[in-house]
Tab-separated table of C-alpha atoms in Angstrom:
chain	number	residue	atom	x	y	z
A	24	UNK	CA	112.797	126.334	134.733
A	25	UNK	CA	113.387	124.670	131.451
A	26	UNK	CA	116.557	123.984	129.985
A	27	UNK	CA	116.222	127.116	127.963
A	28	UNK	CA	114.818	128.880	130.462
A	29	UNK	CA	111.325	129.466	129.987
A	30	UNK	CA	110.973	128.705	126.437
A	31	UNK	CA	108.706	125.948	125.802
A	32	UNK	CA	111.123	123.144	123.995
A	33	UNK	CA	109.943	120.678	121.434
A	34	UNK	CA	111.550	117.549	119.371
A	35	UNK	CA	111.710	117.751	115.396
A	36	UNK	CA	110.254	114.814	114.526
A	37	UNK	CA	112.629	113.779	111.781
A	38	UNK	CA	115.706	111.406	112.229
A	39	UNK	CA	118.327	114.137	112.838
A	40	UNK	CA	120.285	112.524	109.624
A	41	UNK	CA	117.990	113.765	107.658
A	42	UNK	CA	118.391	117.341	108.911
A	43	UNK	CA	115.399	119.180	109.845
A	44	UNK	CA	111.306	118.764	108.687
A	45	UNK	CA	111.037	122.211	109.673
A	46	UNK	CA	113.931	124.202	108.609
A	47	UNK	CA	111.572	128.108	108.515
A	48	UNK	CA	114.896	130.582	108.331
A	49	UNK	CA	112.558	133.038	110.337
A	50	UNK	CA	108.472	134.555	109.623
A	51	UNK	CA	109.153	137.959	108.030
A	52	UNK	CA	106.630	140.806	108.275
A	53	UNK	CA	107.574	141.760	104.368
A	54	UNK	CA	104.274	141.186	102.629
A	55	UNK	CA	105.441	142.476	99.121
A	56	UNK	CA	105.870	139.639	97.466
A	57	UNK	CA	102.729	138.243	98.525
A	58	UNK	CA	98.885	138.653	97.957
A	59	UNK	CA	97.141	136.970	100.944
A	60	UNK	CA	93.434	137.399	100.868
A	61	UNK	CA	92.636	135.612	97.277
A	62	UNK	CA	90.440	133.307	98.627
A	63	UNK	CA	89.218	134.725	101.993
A	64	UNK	CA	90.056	137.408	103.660
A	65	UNK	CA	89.424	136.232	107.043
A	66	UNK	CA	92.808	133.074	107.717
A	67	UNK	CA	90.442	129.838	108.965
A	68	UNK	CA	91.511	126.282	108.584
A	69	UNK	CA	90.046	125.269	105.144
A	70	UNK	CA	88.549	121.938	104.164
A	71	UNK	CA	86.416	120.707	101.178
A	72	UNK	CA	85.460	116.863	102.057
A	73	UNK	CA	83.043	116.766	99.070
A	74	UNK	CA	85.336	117.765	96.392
A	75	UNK	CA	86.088	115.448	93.851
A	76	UNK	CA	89.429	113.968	93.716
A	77	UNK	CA	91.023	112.701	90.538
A	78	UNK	CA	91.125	108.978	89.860
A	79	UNK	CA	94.556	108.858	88.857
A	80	UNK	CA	97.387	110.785	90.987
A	81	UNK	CA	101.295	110.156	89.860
A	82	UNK	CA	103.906	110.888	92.306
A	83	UNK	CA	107.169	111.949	91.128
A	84	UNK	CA	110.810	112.412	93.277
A	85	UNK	CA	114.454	111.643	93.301
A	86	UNK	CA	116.964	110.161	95.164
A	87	UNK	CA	120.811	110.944	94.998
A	88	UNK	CA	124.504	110.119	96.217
A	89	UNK	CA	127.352	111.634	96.101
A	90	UNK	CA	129.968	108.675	95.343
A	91	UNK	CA	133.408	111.006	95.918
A	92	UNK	CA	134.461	114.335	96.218
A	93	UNK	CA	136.830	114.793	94.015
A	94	UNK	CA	139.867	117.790	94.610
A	95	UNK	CA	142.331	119.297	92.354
A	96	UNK	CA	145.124	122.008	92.227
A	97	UNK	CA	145.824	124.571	89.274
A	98	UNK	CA	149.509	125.222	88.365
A	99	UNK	CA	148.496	128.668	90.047
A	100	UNK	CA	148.345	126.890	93.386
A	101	UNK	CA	143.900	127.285	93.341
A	102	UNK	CA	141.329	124.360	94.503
A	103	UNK	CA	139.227	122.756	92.284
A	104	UNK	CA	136.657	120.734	93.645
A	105	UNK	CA	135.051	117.797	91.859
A	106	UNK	CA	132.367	115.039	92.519
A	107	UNK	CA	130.864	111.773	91.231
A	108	UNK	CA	127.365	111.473	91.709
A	109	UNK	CA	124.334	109.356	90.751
A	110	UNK	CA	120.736	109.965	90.946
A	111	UNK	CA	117.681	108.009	90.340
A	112	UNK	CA	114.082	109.704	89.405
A	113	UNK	CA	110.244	108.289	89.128
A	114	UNK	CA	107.086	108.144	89.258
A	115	UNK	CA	104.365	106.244	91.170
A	116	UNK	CA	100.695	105.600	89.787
A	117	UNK	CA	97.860	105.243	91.971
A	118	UNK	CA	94.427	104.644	91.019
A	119	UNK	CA	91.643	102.387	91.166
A	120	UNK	CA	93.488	101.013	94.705
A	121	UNK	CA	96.460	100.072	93.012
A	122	UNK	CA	100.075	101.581	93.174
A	123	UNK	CA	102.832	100.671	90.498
A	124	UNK	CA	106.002	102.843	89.276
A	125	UNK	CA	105.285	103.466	85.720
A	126	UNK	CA	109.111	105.436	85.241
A	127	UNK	CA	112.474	105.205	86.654
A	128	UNK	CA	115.758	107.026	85.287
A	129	UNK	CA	119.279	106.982	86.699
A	130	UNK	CA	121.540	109.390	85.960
A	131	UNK	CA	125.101	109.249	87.040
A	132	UNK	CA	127.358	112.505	86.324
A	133	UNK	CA	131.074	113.797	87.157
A	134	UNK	CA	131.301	117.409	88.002
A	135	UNK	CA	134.490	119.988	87.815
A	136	UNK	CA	133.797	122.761	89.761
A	137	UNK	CA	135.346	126.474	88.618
A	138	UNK	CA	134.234	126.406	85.144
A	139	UNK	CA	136.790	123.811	84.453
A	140	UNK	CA	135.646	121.980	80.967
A	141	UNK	CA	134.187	119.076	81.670
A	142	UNK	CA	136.279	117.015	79.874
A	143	UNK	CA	134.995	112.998	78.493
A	144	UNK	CA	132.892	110.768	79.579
A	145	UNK	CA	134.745	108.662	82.406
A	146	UNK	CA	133.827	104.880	82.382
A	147	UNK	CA	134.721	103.380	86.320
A	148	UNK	CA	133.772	99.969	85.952
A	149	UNK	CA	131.932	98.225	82.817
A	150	UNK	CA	128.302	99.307	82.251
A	151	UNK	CA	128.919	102.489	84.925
A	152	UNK	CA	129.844	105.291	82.781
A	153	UNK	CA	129.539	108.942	84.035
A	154	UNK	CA	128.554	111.773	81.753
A	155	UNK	CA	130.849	114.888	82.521
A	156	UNK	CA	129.500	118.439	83.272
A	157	UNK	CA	131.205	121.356	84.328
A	158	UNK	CA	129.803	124.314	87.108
A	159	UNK	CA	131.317	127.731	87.971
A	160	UNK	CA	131.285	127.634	91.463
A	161	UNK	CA	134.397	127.149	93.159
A	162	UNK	CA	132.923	126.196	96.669
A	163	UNK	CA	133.555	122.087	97.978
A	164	UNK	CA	129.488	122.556	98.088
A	165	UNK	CA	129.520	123.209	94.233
A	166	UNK	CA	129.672	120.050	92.712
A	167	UNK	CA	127.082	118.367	94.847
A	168	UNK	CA	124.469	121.369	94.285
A	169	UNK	CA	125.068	120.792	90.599
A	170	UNK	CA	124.191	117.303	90.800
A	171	UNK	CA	121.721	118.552	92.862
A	172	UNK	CA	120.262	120.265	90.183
A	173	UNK	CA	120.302	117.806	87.518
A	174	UNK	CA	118.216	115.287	89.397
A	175	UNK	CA	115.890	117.985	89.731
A	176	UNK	CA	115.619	118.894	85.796
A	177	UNK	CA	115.387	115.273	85.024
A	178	UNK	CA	112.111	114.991	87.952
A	179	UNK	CA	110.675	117.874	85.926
A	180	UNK	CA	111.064	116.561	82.455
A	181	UNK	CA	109.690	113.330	83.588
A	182	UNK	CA	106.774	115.014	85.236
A	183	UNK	CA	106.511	117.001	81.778
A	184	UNK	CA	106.000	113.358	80.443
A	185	UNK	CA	103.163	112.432	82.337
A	186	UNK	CA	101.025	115.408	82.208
A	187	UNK	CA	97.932	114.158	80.887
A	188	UNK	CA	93.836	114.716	80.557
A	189	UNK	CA	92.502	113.235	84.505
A	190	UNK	CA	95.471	112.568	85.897
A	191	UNK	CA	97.235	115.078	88.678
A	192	UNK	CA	100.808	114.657	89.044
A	193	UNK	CA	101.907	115.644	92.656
A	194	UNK	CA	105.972	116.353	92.097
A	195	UNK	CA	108.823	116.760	94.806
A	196	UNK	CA	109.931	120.264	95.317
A	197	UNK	CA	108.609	124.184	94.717
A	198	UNK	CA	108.016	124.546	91.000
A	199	UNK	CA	111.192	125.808	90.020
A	200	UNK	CA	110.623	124.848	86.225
A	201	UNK	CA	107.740	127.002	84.820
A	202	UNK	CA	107.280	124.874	81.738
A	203	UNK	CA	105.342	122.317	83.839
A	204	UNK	CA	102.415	124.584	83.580
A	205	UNK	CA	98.686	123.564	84.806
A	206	UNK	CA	99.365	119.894	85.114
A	207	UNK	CA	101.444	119.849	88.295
A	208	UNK	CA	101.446	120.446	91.926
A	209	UNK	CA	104.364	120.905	93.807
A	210	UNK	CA	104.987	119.579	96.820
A	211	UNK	CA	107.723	121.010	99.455
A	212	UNK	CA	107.998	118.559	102.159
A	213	UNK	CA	110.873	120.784	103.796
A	214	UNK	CA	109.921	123.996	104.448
A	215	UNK	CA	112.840	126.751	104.486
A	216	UNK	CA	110.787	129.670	103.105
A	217	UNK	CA	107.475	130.461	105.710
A	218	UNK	CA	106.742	133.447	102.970
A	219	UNK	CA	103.790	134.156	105.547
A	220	UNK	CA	104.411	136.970	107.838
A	221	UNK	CA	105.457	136.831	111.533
A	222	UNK	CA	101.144	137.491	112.749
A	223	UNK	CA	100.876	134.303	110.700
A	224	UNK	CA	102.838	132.112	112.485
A	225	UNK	CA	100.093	131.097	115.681
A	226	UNK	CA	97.823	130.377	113.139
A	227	UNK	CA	99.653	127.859	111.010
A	228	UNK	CA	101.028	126.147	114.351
A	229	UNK	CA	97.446	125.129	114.753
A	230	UNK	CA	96.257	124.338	111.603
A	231	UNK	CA	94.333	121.024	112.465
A	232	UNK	CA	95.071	117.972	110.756
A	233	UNK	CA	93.868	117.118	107.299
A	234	UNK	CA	93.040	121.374	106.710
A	235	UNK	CA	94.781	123.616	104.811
A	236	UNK	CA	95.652	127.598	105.142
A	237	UNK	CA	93.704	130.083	102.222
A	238	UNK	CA	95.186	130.070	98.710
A	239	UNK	CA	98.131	132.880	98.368
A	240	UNK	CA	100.207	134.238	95.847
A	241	UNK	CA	103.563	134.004	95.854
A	242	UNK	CA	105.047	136.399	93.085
A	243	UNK	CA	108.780	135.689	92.143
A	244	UNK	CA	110.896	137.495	89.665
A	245	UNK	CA	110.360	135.428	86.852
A	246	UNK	CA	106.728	134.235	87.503
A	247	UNK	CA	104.289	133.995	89.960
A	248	UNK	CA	102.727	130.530	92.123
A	249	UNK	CA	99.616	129.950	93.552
A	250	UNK	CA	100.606	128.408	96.962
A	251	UNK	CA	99.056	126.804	99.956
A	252	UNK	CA	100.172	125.186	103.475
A	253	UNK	CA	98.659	121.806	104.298
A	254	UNK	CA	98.929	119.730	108.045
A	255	UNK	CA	98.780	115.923	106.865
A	256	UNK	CA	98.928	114.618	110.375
A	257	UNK	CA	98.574	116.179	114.048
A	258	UNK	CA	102.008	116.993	115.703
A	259	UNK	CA	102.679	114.007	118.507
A	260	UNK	CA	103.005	114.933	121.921
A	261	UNK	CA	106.439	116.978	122.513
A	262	UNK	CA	106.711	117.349	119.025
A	263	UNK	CA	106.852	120.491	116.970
A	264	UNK	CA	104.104	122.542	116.474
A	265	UNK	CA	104.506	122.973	112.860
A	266	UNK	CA	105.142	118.997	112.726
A	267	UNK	CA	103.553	117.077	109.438
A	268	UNK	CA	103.331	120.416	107.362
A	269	UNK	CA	103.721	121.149	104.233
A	270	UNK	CA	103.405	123.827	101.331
A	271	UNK	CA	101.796	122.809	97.765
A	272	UNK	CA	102.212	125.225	95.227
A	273	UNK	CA	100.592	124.877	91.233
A	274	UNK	CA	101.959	127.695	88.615
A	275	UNK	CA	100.105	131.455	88.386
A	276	UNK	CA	99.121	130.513	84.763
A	277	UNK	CA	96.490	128.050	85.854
A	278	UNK	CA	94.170	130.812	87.617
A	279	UNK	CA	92.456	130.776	91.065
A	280	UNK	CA	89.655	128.976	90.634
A	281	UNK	CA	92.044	126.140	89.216
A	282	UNK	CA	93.935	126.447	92.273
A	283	UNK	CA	91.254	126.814	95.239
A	284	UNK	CA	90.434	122.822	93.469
A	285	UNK	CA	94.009	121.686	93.477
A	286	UNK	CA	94.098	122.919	97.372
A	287	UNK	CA	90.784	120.992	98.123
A	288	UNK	CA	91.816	117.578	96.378
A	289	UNK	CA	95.246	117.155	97.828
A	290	UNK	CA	93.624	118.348	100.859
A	291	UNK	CA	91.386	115.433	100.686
A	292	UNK	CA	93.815	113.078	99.288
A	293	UNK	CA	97.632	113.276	100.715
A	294	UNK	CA	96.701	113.086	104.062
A	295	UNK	CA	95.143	109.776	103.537
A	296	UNK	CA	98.773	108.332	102.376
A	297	UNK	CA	100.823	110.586	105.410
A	298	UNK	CA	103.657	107.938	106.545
A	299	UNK	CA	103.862	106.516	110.269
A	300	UNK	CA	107.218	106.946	112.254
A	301	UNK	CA	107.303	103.465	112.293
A	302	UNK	CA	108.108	102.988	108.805
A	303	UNK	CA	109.616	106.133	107.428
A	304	UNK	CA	111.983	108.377	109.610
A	305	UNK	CA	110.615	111.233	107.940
A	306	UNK	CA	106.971	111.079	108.135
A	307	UNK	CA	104.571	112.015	107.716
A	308	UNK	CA	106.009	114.213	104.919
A	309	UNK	CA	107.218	111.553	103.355
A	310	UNK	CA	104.204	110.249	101.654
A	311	UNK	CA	103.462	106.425	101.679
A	312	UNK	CA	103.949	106.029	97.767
A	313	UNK	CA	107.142	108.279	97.539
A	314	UNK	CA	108.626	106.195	100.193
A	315	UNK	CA	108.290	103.404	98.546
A	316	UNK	CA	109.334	105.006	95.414
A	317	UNK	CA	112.788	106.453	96.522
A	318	UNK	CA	114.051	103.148	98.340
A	319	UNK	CA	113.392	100.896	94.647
A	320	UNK	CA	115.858	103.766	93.333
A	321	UNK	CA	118.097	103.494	95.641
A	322	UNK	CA	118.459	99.710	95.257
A	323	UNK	CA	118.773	100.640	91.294
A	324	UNK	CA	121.738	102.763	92.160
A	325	UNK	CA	123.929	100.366	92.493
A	326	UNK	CA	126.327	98.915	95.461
A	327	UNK	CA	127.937	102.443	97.166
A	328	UNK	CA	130.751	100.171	98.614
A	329	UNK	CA	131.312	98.993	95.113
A	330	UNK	CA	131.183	101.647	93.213
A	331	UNK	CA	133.334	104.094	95.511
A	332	UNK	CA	136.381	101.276	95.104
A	333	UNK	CA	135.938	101.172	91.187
A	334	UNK	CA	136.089	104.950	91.420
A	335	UNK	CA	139.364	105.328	93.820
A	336	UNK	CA	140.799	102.713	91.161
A	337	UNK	CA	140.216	104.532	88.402
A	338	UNK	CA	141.335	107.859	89.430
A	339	UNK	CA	144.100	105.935	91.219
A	340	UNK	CA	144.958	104.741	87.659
A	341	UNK	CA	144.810	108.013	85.814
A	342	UNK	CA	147.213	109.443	88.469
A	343	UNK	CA	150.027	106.938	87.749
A	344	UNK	CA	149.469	107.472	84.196
């Protein structure tokens, strides 16, 4: 008898700091939302070797730290919660067996939490200046969700940037930002949404490696994805059954045709650059070029050490003002 009794335990392969590589909330049998049989109606492992894969592929993602949380009381006796936070965003080029980061942006913002204005910018240190911005939430979690989200709008404006004529540009996350249109392919590395339903769940355990599931819809309130689940490496022994998965996902605008090639290229290509263990805690999600990518923009964030004294000095400052 196991230590769970008879179910049949397995290890997430993912350094536990980073939280979970497989973080499904639960397979719901709620097929609503979804249209399932677009490209096949019979659910086989799906594979196109001979496609034709773009010469050019640009890899964009983000990095971010939160620097200090940051806590305040109103005259009322209510929390306010606050944080300083920095973020870095790029891309990687590969082509022509060559890699080289053509963009990288840091951002570094202060957040007040329950709609408190956002006041001016606060300088900590010279040359580190952070640009103020305000949320409603009035959760400790608020502030960091906000910076959150600016690292994401800045990864979509830069893929916005790079959209061009040959070249596919694979970016972290689900396509939140339906501006980005035809040009570029999401890519959700941790999975918290299955969308399939519960029969579906044997199947994708044992998707082979370097296959894909059938093209689905996903249709959301404010627009609709083409989406698609893709193994980039086989599960180790012990290891999860849904180890080295992940979804891709291209906006509805761009048709299903467009979208059964998108599934077939990055089907073809991203399993070619999966990660190893050896290098990259979180592999083989974490793609060989966007590990690379996120630990130059770390580096160009700055000293943490540093930067977290020149912060407690400068609110230490204000306060004796």
């Amino acid at each position: 008898m196991g230590i769970w009794g008879s179910l049949d335990i397995r290890i997430d392969p993912w350094d536990a700091d980073y939280g979970a590589s497989t973080g499904f909330e639960a397979f719901e049998d709620d097929e609503t939302n979804l249209d399932l049989h677009l490209e096949s109606t019979l659910w086989k492992p799906m594979c196109d070797p001979s496609v034709r894969t773009p010469d050019q592929w640009l890899f964009v993602d983000g990095v971010r730290r939160i620097e200090a949380r940051l806590v305040a009381m109103t005259a009322s006796g209510e929390l306010v919660y606050g944080a300083f936070g920095s973020f870095g965003v790029g891309a990687v080029r590969i082509g022509a067996g060559q890699a080289s980061i053509v963009v990288e942006e840091i951002g570094r913002v202060v957040v007040a939490g329950s709609g408190t204005p956002a006041g001016d910018a606060v300088e900590v240190m010279k040359n580190l200046t952070y640009r103020p911005i305000s949320t409603p939430r009035t959760d400790a979690d608020g502030p960091v969700i906000k910076i959150q989200a600016e690292m994401r709008l800045a990864e979509a404006r830069v893929a916005a940037s790079l959209m061009e004529p040959g070249v596919l540009v694979v970016a972290d996350g689900p396509l939140a930002h339906r501006e980005l249109g035809a040009g570029v392919v999401g890519y959700v590395k941790r999975i918290f949404d299955p969308y399939l339903p519960r029969e579906h769940a044997p199947f994708l355990a044992s998707l082979p490696a370097a296959t894909r599931t059938p093209v689905f819809a996903i249709h959301g309130k404010s627009h609709s994805r083409f989406a698609w689940f893709l193994r980039l490496a086989p599960p180790a022994k012990g290891h999860s059954p849904l180890a080295g998965i992940v979804r891709m996902e291209v906006d509805g605008s761009v048709g299903l045709d467009t979208a059964v090639e998108l599934a077939n290229q990055t089907t073809v290509r991203l399993p070619q650059l999966a990660s190893s263990r050896t290098f990259d805690p979180r592999a083989p999600q974490n793609l060989i070029p966007v590990g690379a990518l996120e630990t130059h923009l770390r580096h160009l964030l700055g000293d943490a050490a540093l930067i977290r004294r020149a912060i407690e000095a400068r609110i230490a400052e204000d306060s004796n003002g």
